[in-house]
Amino acid sequence: MMNRRRFIEKGGLASLSLASIGSLSFSERMQKDVVIGHGSHQYKIDLNWGKLNSKNFPVKDCHEMVQDAKGRIILLTNHTKNNVLIYDKSGKLLDTWGKEYPGAHGLTIHDENGTEFLYISDNDRHEVIKTTLDGKVIQVLPFPKESGKYQNKEEYIPTETAIAENGDIYVADGYGSQFITHYDSKGNIKNIFGGRGDEDHLFNNAHGICIDDRDPKNPTLLITARQQNRLKRFSLDGTYLNSIDLPGAYICRPVIHNNHIYLATIWSGDGSEGTGFISILDENNKLISAPGGSIPEYENDNLNPMHQTLKIFTHPHDVCIDEDENIYVAQWNSSATYPIKLYRV
């Protein structure tokens, strides 16, 4: 079984890359004056955006965030007092629900004929659960025993889903056996591909998945291979197409907004704890901005290894992008901190 903590081999910030260039600490007093990011994508920081009374509305790990059609920001945590926290864009809490998702990890929103639904990937339950926006369970996808790839549910630890235009569901088993299971909208298995390994068509930590529909005539799957510092592109039928290399960036799920790809980068450099930043790729899949990270530089079309340079983030786990291109950042294993907002400047 694959566990995030096994991926962290060395603690602290004293990696060679950081030690050689220096890593600036960051405080709330600095945030009014600091602009982070590079080129066309730069941001001011609000460390207090999502803060709540932790006694009444505790969070454990803030895993993922999405925005619904009403503009509300929906946060998924693995604290069973309130698995889901719903904010407005100013950071005001609007609603909470959920006590039955101890391993809440992945959160996808999908509009089905004008009605939005959430898909929750639960590590501990070894299931994907489809709900309404107020938490009513609509569908449960258990571990895919009928695929022949799993002997028991403990081998299956889903981390993320992606929903195609026709309602097909793709589930990434990022902490289990590394397969991608492709279902129809009713939960029948259509295909399964991937698996553990370092070859192009295999995965080492298939943490995130999304539909890349920037070319509407040719949608594809973008799937994270986090330990390989790479995004892998597949056709919707599971055929490997190509990769996007991001050396030094341990990326979580890809989030498409307009023509850009946004990725929470949970660790950087050699994978030391507390070294995260945000990665932003352009329409040509080139890294153009890294808020909290080093300047993206390419040599002979190859990205130079990335690392954290400003310690704003600990372990960014997901990003949500609103219509004004502000970024909301949820963090894992960050002392139960609430989300941070980055305002586009």
Coordinates of C-alpha atoms in Angstrom, one line a residue, residues 65-76 83-87 94-98 100-101 107-112 114-120 129-139:
M65 CA -11.7 22.6 -3.0
V66 CA -14.1 23.3 -5.8
Q67 CA -16.4 26.2 -6.8
D68 CA -20.1 25.6 -7.6
A69 CA -22.3 27.5 -10.1
K70 CA -23.4 29.9 -7.3
G71 CA -19.7 30.9 -6.8
R72 CA -19.5 29.2 -3.4
I73 CA -16.1 27.6 -2.5
I74 CA -16.5 24.0 -1.2
L75 CA -13.8 22.6 1.0
L76 CA -13.3 18.9 1.8
N83 CA -16.2 17.0 6.3
V84 CA -17.4 19.8 4.1
L85 CA -17.1 23.5 4.7
I86 CA -18.8 25.9 2.3
Y87 CA -17.5 29.5 2.0
L94 CA -22.1 29.5 4.7
D95 CA -22.7 25.9 5.6
T96 CA -21.2 22.6 6.8
W97 CA -22.0 19.0 6.5
G98 CA -20.6 15.4 6.6
E100 CA -19.1 9.9 7.6
Y101 CA -15.9 10.5 5.5
L107 CA -13.4 16.2 -4.4
T108 CA -14.8 16.7 -7.9
I109 CA -17.8 18.7 -9.0
H110 CA -19.8 17.9 -12.1
D111 CA -22.8 19.5 -13.7
E112 CA -25.3 16.9 -15.0
G114 CA -28.1 21.6 -14.8
T115 CA -27.7 19.9 -11.4
E116 CA -24.3 19.8 -9.8
F117 CA -23.0 16.8 -7.9
L118 CA -19.9 16.1 -5.8
Y119 CA -17.7 13.0 -6.0
I120 CA -15.8 12.3 -2.8
I129 CA -19.2 8.5 -3.1
K130 CA -21.4 10.7 -5.3
T131 CA -23.5 13.3 -3.3
T132 CA -25.7 16.3 -3.9
L133 CA -24.2 19.7 -2.9
D134 CA -25.9 19.4 0.5
G135 CA -24.6 15.9 1.2
K136 CA -27.3 13.4 0.1
V137 CA -25.7 10.2 -1.1
I138 CA -26.6 9.4 -4.7
Q139 CA -24.2 6.6 -5.7

